[in-house]
Amino acid sequence: MNNDTICALATANGIGALGIIRISGDDALPIVQKSFPAKKLEKQKSHTIHYGYFMDGDEAIDEIMLSIFLAPKSFTTENSVEIAFHGSPHIGKRILETLIKNGARMAKAGEFTLRAFINGRIDLSQAEAIADVIASENEASRKVAINQLKGGITNEISLLRTDLLNFVSLIELELDFAEEDVEFADRTALNSLLNNIELKLNSLIESFQYGNAIKNGTAVAIIGKPNAGKSTLLNALLKEERAIVSSIAGTTRDTIEEVLHIKGHAFRLIDTAGLRETADEIEAIGVKKAKEKVENANILVYLADAATRDFSDDIEMIRSLLREDLKLIICATKIDEVIPTQYEAIEDVFRDAIAHEFDFIKISAVENQNIQDLKNELSSYVEQLQSEESNVVITNQRHFEALQKSLDAVNKVKEAISFQISTELLAYELRNALEHLGTISGEVTNNEILGNIFSKFCIGK
């Protein structure tokens, strides 16, 4: 990483009341000073705000407020300046051009956060949490990201690494005295420690399913035969006319995706084409897409028309779509159009025919009957994923893979102990476990990983 001074727009592009430009680096103050004659910046205290005009030579570009953050008490730990200007994109562009002319350069994506990591202000998992905070779209994802930013994952990993390091040191000592055939590390105590670490790693790994649901939303495929009420249900859930509703079968030819928030959790609702054999080429493509969406969905909401006498086609379709990890909710629809005796036995029909656990709800999307029951079932699915054993939730695929690799290494150490395999192998696998845990916080990393992580940040962060 270069030590030159960088600058970038920190606020979103477009017109707004205010815009903010950030400058960070050893020469941040003198570079800004060239365009801010109102105050001698190097004589000002840290965390102070100053009023004046930002100049390009003799031309005043804008009336600004300028904030100073002196090293090491800044986000990057470097001298930093933030310029608040009137939120015109043209003004922002002129200020950046002037700063570059004064000696700064445009920051790369995520470069401010990268400098904070390189300079030791935050670790790698906290840097990734910053991106998650910015991208959070619901209350649950915000809470998890803030917990990670406060060091939740780091603290858990640090405890595990400290325990492992103590034993690695003793194992390494044994290697130094290999000719004396001495044993410094108590194998029984080591095995007990490994069992405890295995439990903690498993708990973190299992939290990823919940974390992934929080971060990316839970995919819910709404499936059924043509005219079963799929689009009407989507509109009822969203409380808006999002999908075209018609009594003509086959109206929906493509998938429609919308996000619904329930109790702080995001659900990606997918309204699909009605499932049936069809000679219509376009409708057939829609049916194929519908089946593909179910393959990637977490929840299948299958709609069965309550007025139907024969559910054999529905049952056959559900069986073809099921998989072990898929949550199934069967809804008897249009109950407002039939008398109770016509739909009271429908649940029993499906229970007798489908060897898969499911929830059954009788609904009328038109009359909004029992729609809240469906929302509650969706919400309970996510809530049941949450582990009660750990307050830390894994939302990052990279962290998940590192934890899995560390767990594999721990299991290999346990095998080595049980089979009384050489100290060299114990030391090797213990180092592997430590290394994989270290990649999460950034204690062990490489430029390729850093480049991949920070390239996904927005410029200015």
Coordinates of C-alpha atoms in Angstrom, one line a residue:
M1 CA 0.0 0.0 0.0
N2 CA 1.3 3.4 -0.9
N3 CA 1.6 6.1 1.7
D4 CA 0.5 8.9 -0.6
T5 CA -2.6 11.0 0.2
I6 CA -5.9 9.8 -1.1
C7 CA -9.3 11.5 -1.6
A8 CA -12.8 10.4 -2.6
L9 CA -16.4 11.3 -2.4
A10 CA -17.8 9.6 0.7
T11 CA -21.5 10.3 0.1
A12 CA -23.7 8.8 -2.6
N13 CA -23.7 10.1 -6.1
G14 CA -26.5 12.5 -7.0
I15 CA -28.0 15.7 -5.8
G16 CA -28.4 16.1 -2.0
A17 CA -28.4 18.8 0.7
L18 CA -24.8 18.0 1.5
G19 CA -21.9 16.0 0.1
I20 CA -18.7 14.8 1.9
I21 CA -15.3 14.3 0.5
R22 CA -12.6 12.5 2.5
I23 CA -8.9 13.1 2.4
S24 CA -6.4 10.8 4.2
G25 CA -2.6 10.6 4.3
D26 CA 0.6 12.3 5.5
D27 CA 0.0 15.4 3.4
A28 CA -3.7 15.7 3.9
L29 CA -3.4 19.0 5.7
P30 CA -1.0 20.8 3.4
I31 CA -2.9 19.6 0.3
V32 CA -6.2 20.9 1.6
Q33 CA -4.5 24.1 2.9
K34 CA -3.7 25.1 -0.7
S35 CA -7.4 25.6 -1.2
F36 CA -8.5 26.7 2.2
P37 CA -7.0 30.1 3.1
A38 CA -9.4 30.8 6.0
K39 CA -7.3 29.0 8.6
K40 CA -3.8 27.6 9.2
L41 CA -4.8 24.0 9.4
E42 CA -1.6 22.6 10.9
K43 CA -2.1 24.8 13.9
Q44 CA -5.7 23.5 14.6
K45 CA -6.5 20.8 17.1
S46 CA -7.8 17.4 16.1
H47 CA -11.6 16.9 15.9
T48 CA -12.4 20.5 15.1
I49 CA -14.6 22.0 12.4
H50 CA -13.8 25.1 10.4
Y51 CA -15.8 27.3 8.1
G52 CA -14.5 28.9 4.9
Y53 CA -14.4 28.8 1.1
F54 CA -12.8 26.1 -0.9
M55 CA -10.7 27.8 -3.5
D56 CA -9.2 26.8 -6.9
G57 CA -6.6 29.5 -7.2
D58 CA -8.6 32.8 -7.0
E59 CA -11.9 31.2 -7.7
A60 CA -14.2 30.2 -4.8
I61 CA -15.8 26.8 -5.7
D62 CA -18.1 26.5 -2.6
E63 CA -18.7 27.5 0.9
I64 CA -17.7 24.5 3.1
M65 CA -17.3 23.1 6.6
L66 CA -14.0 21.3 7.1
S67 CA -13.3 18.7 9.8
I68 CA -9.8 17.8 10.9
F69 CA -8.8 14.4 12.4
L70 CA -5.1 14.2 13.4
A71 CA -3.2 10.9 13.5
P72 CA -3.6 8.5 15.1
K73 CA -7.2 9.5 16.2
S74 CA -8.8 9.1 12.8
F75 CA -10.6 6.2 10.9
T76 CA -7.4 5.4 9.0
T77 CA -5.1 6.4 11.9
E78 CA -3.6 8.9 9.4
N79 CA -4.1 12.7 9.2
S80 CA -7.5 13.1 7.7
V81 CA -9.8 15.8 6.5
E82 CA -13.5 15.7 5.7
I83 CA -15.0 18.5 3.5
A84 CA -18.8 19.0 3.7
F85 CA -20.0 20.9 0.7
H86 CA -23.4 21.8 -0.9
G87 CA -24.5 18.5 -2.5
S88 CA -24.1 19.4 -6.2
P89 CA -22.3 16.6 -8.2
H90 CA -20.6 19.3 -10.2
I91 CA -19.2 21.0 -7.0
G92 CA -18.0 17.7 -5.7
K93 CA -16.2 17.0 -9.0
R94 CA -14.5 20.4 -9.0
I95 CA -13.3 19.9 -5.4
L96 CA -11.9 16.5 -6.2
E97 CA -10.1 17.8 -9.3
T98 CA -8.6 20.6 -7.3
L99 CA -7.4 18.2 -4.5
I100 CA -5.8 16.0 -7.2
K101 CA -4.1 19.1 -8.7
N102 CA -2.9 20.0 -5.2
G103 CA -1.1 16.6 -4.8
A104 CA -3.7 14.0 -3.8
R105 CA -4.9 11.0 -5.8
M106 CA -8.3 9.3 -6.1
A107 CA -8.7 6.5 -3.7
K108 CA -9.4 3.0 -4.9
A109 CA -12.4 0.9 -3.8
G110 CA -12.2 0.3 0.0
E111 CA -8.8 2.0 0.3
F112 CA -9.7 4.1 3.4
T113 CA -10.9 0.9 5.2
L114 CA -7.8 -1.0 3.9
R115 CA -5.6 1.6 5.5
A116 CA -7.5 1.3 8.8
F117 CA -6.8 -2.5 8.7
I118 CA -3.2 -2.2 7.6
N119 CA -2.6 0.4 10.3
G120 CA -4.1 -1.9 13.0
R121 CA -7.2 0.1 13.9
I122 CA -9.5 -2.7 12.9
D123 CA -9.0 -6.4 12.0
L124 CA -10.2 -8.0 8.8
S125 CA -13.5 -9.3 10.1
Q126 CA -14.3 -5.8 11.3
A127 CA -13.4 -4.4 7.9
E128 CA -15.8 -6.8 6.3
A129 CA -18.5 -5.9 8.9
I130 CA -18.2 -2.2 7.8
A131 CA -19.3 -3.3 4.3
D132 CA -22.1 -5.4 5.8
V133 CA -23.3 -2.4 7.8
I134 CA -23.5 -0.3 4.7
A135 CA -25.3 -3.0 2.8
S136 CA -27.7 -3.9 5.6
E137 CA -31.3 -3.8 4.4
N138 CA -33.2 -4.9 7.5
E139 CA -33.0 -4.7 11.3
A140 CA -31.6 -8.2 11.8
S141 CA -28.7 -7.7 9.3
R142 CA -27.9 -4.3 10.9
K143 CA -27.7 -5.8 14.4
V144 CA -25.5 -8.7 13.3
A145 CA -23.2 -6.4 11.3
I146 CA -22.8 -4.0 14.2
N147 CA -22.0 -6.9 16.6
Q148 CA -19.3 -8.0 14.2
L149 CA -18.0 -4.4 13.9
K150 CA -17.7 -4.3 17.7
G151 CA -15.4 -7.4 17.5
G152 CA -17.9 -10.2 18.2
I153 CA -16.2 -12.7 15.8
T154 CA -12.8 -11.5 16.7
N155 CA -13.3 -12.1 20.4
E156 CA -14.6 -15.6 19.8
I157 CA -11.7 -16.5 17.4
S158 CA -9.1 -14.9 19.7
L159 CA -10.2 -17.1 22.6
L160 CA -9.9 -20.2 20.5
R161 CA -6.5 -19.2 19.1
T162 CA -5.1 -18.4 22.5
D163 CA -6.0 -21.8 23.8
L164 CA -4.5 -23.5 20.8
L165 CA -1.3 -21.4 20.9
N166 CA -0.6 -22.5 24.4
F167 CA -0.5 -26.1 23.3
V168 CA 1.3 -25.4 20.0
S169 CA 4.1 -23.8 22.1
L170 CA 4.4 -27.0 24.2
I171 CA 4.3 -29.3 21.1
E172 CA 7.0 -27.2 19.5
L173 CA 9.0 -27.5 22.6
E174 CA 8.7 -31.3 22.4
L175 CA 10.1 -31.1 18.9
D176 CA 13.1 -29.2 20.2
F177 CA 13.8 -32.0 22.7
A178 CA 12.8 -34.9 20.4
E179 CA 15.9 -36.9 21.2
E180 CA 15.1 -36.9 25.0
D181 CA 11.6 -38.4 24.3
V182 CA 9.9 -36.0 26.7
E183 CA 6.2 -34.9 26.6
F184 CA 5.5 -31.4 27.7
A185 CA 1.9 -31.2 26.4
D186 CA -0.6 -33.3 28.4
R187 CA -2.4 -35.3 25.7
T188 CA -5.5 -35.8 27.9
A189 CA -5.8 -32.0 28.6
L190 CA -5.1 -31.3 24.9
N191 CA -7.9 -33.7 23.9
S192 CA -10.3 -32.0 26.3
L193 CA -9.4 -28.6 24.9
L194 CA -9.9 -29.9 21.3
N195 CA -13.4 -31.2 22.3
N196 CA -14.3 -27.8 23.6
I197 CA -13.0 -26.1 20.5
E198 CA -14.8 -28.5 18.3
L199 CA -18.1 -27.6 20.1
K200 CA -17.5 -23.9 19.6
L201 CA -16.5 -24.3 16.0
N202 CA -19.6 -26.4 15.3
S203 CA -21.8 -23.7 16.9
L204 CA -20.3 -21.0 14.8
I205 CA -20.5 -23.1 11.6
E206 CA -24.2 -23.9 12.3
S207 CA -25.0 -20.2 12.7
F208 CA -24.1 -19.6 9.1
Q209 CA -27.5 -20.8 7.8
Y210 CA -29.2 -18.2 10.0
G211 CA -26.6 -15.6 9.1
N212 CA -27.0 -16.2 5.4
A213 CA -30.7 -15.8 5.8
I214 CA -30.2 -12.5 7.6
K215 CA -27.7 -11.2 5.1
N216 CA -29.1 -12.4 1.8
G217 CA -32.8 -12.9 2.7
T218 CA -34.7 -16.2 2.7
A219 CA -35.8 -17.4 -0.7
V220 CA -39.6 -18.3 -0.8
A221 CA -40.9 -19.9 -4.0
I222 CA -44.7 -19.5 -4.4
I223 CA -45.8 -22.6 -6.5
G224 CA -49.0 -24.1 -7.6
K225 CA -51.1 -25.0 -10.6
P226 CA -52.3 -22.3 -13.0
N227 CA -55.0 -20.0 -11.4
A228 CA -54.3 -21.3 -7.9
G229 CA -53.9 -17.7 -6.6
K230 CA -50.1 -17.3 -6.6
S231 CA -50.1 -13.7 -7.9
T232 CA -53.1 -12.8 -5.7
L233 CA -51.1 -14.1 -2.7
L234 CA -48.0 -12.1 -3.7
N235 CA -50.0 -8.9 -3.9
A236 CA -51.7 -9.6 -0.5
L237 CA -48.3 -10.2 1.1
L238 CA -46.8 -7.1 -0.4
K239 CA -50.0 -5.1 0.1
E240 CA -49.7 -3.7 -3.5
E241 CA -50.7 -4.8 -7.0
R242 CA -47.3 -6.1 -8.0
A243 CA -48.5 -9.1 -10.2
I244 CA -51.2 -9.2 -12.8
V245 CA -54.2 -11.2 -11.5
S246 CA -56.6 -12.8 -14.0
S247 CA -59.0 -15.7 -14.1
I248 CA -57.2 -16.8 -17.3
A249 CA -54.9 -19.7 -16.5
G250 CA -51.2 -19.1 -17.4
T251 CA -51.2 -15.3 -16.9
T252 CA -47.8 -15.4 -15.2
R253 CA -45.2 -16.4 -17.8
D254 CA -42.0 -15.4 -16.0
T255 CA -40.9 -15.3 -12.3
I256 CA -41.5 -12.1 -10.3
E257 CA -39.3 -11.4 -7.3
E258 CA -40.0 -9.0 -4.5
V259 CA -38.6 -8.5 -1.0
L260 CA -40.9 -8.7 2.0
H261 CA -39.7 -7.7 5.6
I262 CA -41.3 -9.6 8.5
K263 CA -40.1 -8.9 12.1
G264 CA -36.8 -7.5 10.8
H265 CA -36.0 -10.4 8.5
A266 CA -36.0 -10.2 4.7
F267 CA -37.8 -12.7 2.5
R268 CA -37.3 -12.9 -1.3
L269 CA -40.7 -13.8 -2.6
I270 CA -40.8 -15.5 -6.0
D271 CA -44.1 -15.7 -7.9
T272 CA -43.8 -18.3 -10.5
A273 CA -45.6 -19.6 -13.6
G274 CA -48.4 -22.1 -12.9
L275 CA -47.1 -25.7 -13.1
R276 CA -48.7 -27.7 -15.8
E277 CA -48.0 -29.5 -19.1
T278 CA -48.3 -26.9 -21.8
A279 CA -47.8 -26.6 -25.6
D280 CA -47.2 -22.9 -25.3
E281 CA -43.5 -22.4 -25.8
I282 CA -43.3 -19.2 -23.7
E283 CA -45.3 -20.6 -20.8
A284 CA -43.2 -23.8 -20.9
I285 CA -40.1 -21.7 -20.4
G286 CA -41.9 -20.1 -17.4
V287 CA -42.7 -23.5 -15.9
K288 CA -39.0 -24.5 -16.3
K289 CA -37.9 -21.4 -14.5
A290 CA -40.4 -22.0 -11.7
K291 CA -38.8 -25.4 -11.0
E292 CA -35.3 -23.9 -11.1
K293 CA -36.4 -21.3 -8.5
V294 CA -37.6 -24.1 -6.2
E295 CA -34.2 -25.8 -6.4
N296 CA -32.6 -22.7 -4.9
A297 CA -35.4 -21.8 -2.5
N298 CA -35.3 -22.2 1.3
I299 CA -39.1 -22.3 1.6
L300 CA -41.7 -23.7 -0.8
V301 CA -45.2 -22.3 -0.4
Y302 CA -47.5 -24.6 -2.4
L303 CA -51.0 -23.3 -3.2
A304 CA -53.8 -25.8 -3.7
D305 CA -57.2 -24.5 -4.9
A306 CA -59.7 -25.4 -2.1
A307 CA -62.5 -26.0 -4.7
T308 CA -60.5 -28.8 -6.3
R309 CA -61.9 -32.3 -5.9
D310 CA -58.8 -34.2 -7.1
F311 CA -55.4 -33.2 -5.6
S312 CA -53.4 -36.0 -7.3
D313 CA -51.6 -33.6 -9.7
D314 CA -50.7 -31.3 -6.8
I315 CA -49.3 -34.2 -4.7
E316 CA -47.3 -35.5 -7.6
M317 CA -45.9 -32.0 -8.2
I318 CA -45.0 -31.5 -4.6
R319 CA -43.2 -34.9 -4.4
S320 CA -41.1 -33.9 -7.5
L321 CA -40.0 -30.7 -5.9
L322 CA -39.2 -31.8 -2.4
R323 CA -35.7 -32.1 -0.9
E324 CA -34.6 -32.8 2.6
D325 CA -33.6 -29.3 3.6
L326 CA -36.7 -27.6 2.0
K327 CA -39.4 -26.1 4.3
L328 CA -42.8 -26.9 2.9
I329 CA -46.0 -24.8 3.6
I330 CA -49.2 -26.0 1.9
C331 CA -51.9 -23.4 1.6
A332 CA -55.5 -24.2 0.7
T333 CA -56.5 -21.1 -1.3
K334 CA -59.7 -19.3 -2.1
I335 CA -61.5 -20.5 1.0
D336 CA -63.9 -17.5 0.7
E337 CA -65.3 -19.1 -2.5
V338 CA -66.3 -22.5 -1.0
I339 CA -68.2 -23.8 2.1
P340 CA -66.1 -25.2 5.0
T341 CA -67.0 -28.8 4.3
Q342 CA -65.2 -28.5 1.0
Y343 CA -61.8 -27.7 2.5
E344 CA -61.8 -29.1 6.0
A345 CA -60.5 -32.5 4.9
I346 CA -57.8 -31.1 2.5
E347 CA -55.0 -31.3 5.1
D348 CA -55.7 -35.0 5.7
V349 CA -55.4 -35.7 2.0
F350 CA -51.9 -34.2 1.8
R351 CA -50.8 -35.7 5.2
D352 CA -51.7 -39.2 3.9
A353 CA -49.9 -38.7 0.6
I354 CA -46.7 -36.7 1.4
A355 CA -44.0 -38.2 3.6
H356 CA -42.4 -34.8 4.4
E357 CA -43.1 -32.5 7.3
F358 CA -45.1 -29.5 6.3
D359 CA -47.3 -26.7 7.7
F360 CA -50.9 -26.3 6.5
I361 CA -52.8 -23.0 6.3
K362 CA -56.2 -22.2 4.9
I363 CA -56.2 -18.8 3.3
S364 CA -58.1 -16.3 1.2
A365 CA -55.7 -13.8 -0.3
V366 CA -58.6 -11.7 -1.7
E367 CA -60.2 -11.4 1.8
N368 CA -56.9 -11.4 3.6
Q369 CA -57.9 -14.4 5.7
N370 CA -55.0 -16.0 7.6
I371 CA -52.3 -14.2 5.6
Q372 CA -50.8 -13.2 8.9
D373 CA -50.6 -16.9 9.8
L374 CA -48.5 -17.5 6.7
K375 CA -46.2 -14.5 7.6
N376 CA -45.8 -16.0 11.1
E377 CA -44.7 -19.4 9.6
L378 CA -42.2 -17.6 7.4
S379 CA -40.8 -15.7 10.3
S380 CA -40.6 -18.8 12.6
Y381 CA -38.5 -20.5 10.0
V382 CA -35.7 -17.9 10.3
E383 CA -36.0 -17.6 14.1
Q384 CA -35.6 -21.4 14.5
L385 CA -32.3 -21.2 12.7
Q386 CA -30.8 -19.0 15.3
S387 CA -28.5 -20.8 17.7
E388 CA -29.0 -20.2 21.4
E389 CA -25.5 -21.3 22.2
S390 CA -23.6 -18.3 20.7
N391 CA -24.3 -14.6 20.3
V392 CA -22.0 -14.5 17.3
V393 CA -23.6 -15.2 13.9
I394 CA -21.5 -16.1 10.9
T395 CA -22.7 -14.2 7.8
N396 CA -19.6 -14.3 5.7
Q397 CA -18.9 -17.2 3.2
R398 CA -15.1 -16.7 3.7
H399 CA -15.4 -17.0 7.5
F400 CA -17.6 -20.1 7.1
E401 CA -15.1 -21.9 4.9
A402 CA -12.2 -20.9 7.3
L403 CA -14.1 -22.3 10.2
Q404 CA -14.8 -25.6 8.4
K405 CA -11.1 -26.0 7.5
S406 CA -10.1 -25.3 11.1
L407 CA -12.6 -27.9 12.3
D408 CA -11.1 -30.4 9.9
A409 CA -7.6 -29.7 11.3
V410 CA -8.9 -30.1 14.9
N411 CA -10.4 -33.4 14.0
K412 CA -7.2 -34.6 12.5
V413 CA -5.3 -33.6 15.7
K414 CA -7.8 -35.6 17.7
E415 CA -7.2 -38.6 15.4
A416 CA -3.5 -38.2 15.7
I417 CA -3.8 -38.2 19.6
S418 CA -6.0 -41.3 19.6
F419 CA -3.6 -43.2 17.3
Q420 CA -0.5 -41.9 19.1
I421 CA 0.8 -40.5 15.9
S422 CA 4.1 -38.5 15.9
T423 CA 4.5 -35.1 17.5
E424 CA 5.5 -33.6 14.1
L425 CA 2.0 -34.4 12.7
L426 CA 0.3 -33.0 15.8
A427 CA 2.3 -29.8 15.4
Y428 CA 1.5 -29.6 11.7
E429 CA -2.3 -30.0 12.1
L430 CA -2.4 -27.6 15.1
R431 CA -0.6 -25.0 13.0
N432 CA -3.2 -25.6 10.3
A433 CA -6.1 -25.0 12.7
L434 CA -4.4 -21.8 13.9
E435 CA -3.7 -20.6 10.4
H436 CA -7.3 -21.0 9.2
L437 CA -8.7 -19.2 12.3
G438 CA -6.1 -16.4 11.7
T439 CA -7.4 -15.8 8.2
I440 CA -10.7 -14.6 9.7
S441 CA -9.3 -11.8 11.7
G442 CA -6.5 -11.1 9.2
E443 CA -3.6 -12.3 11.4
V444 CA -2.8 -14.7 8.6
T445 CA -3.6 -13.3 5.1
N446 CA -2.2 -12.5 1.7
N447 CA -2.5 -9.7 -0.9
E448 CA -4.9 -11.7 -3.1
I449 CA -7.4 -12.2 -0.3
L450 CA -7.1 -8.5 0.7
G451 CA -7.6 -7.4 -2.9
N452 CA -10.7 -9.5 -3.3
I453 CA -12.2 -8.3 -0.1
F454 CA -11.6 -4.6 -0.5
S455 CA -12.4 -4.4 -4.2
K456 CA -16.0 -5.0 -3.3
F457 CA -16.2 -1.9 -1.2
C458 CA -17.5 1.4 -2.5
I459 CA -15.0 4.1 -3.4
G460 CA -14.8 6.5 -0.5
K461 CA -15.0 3.8 2.2

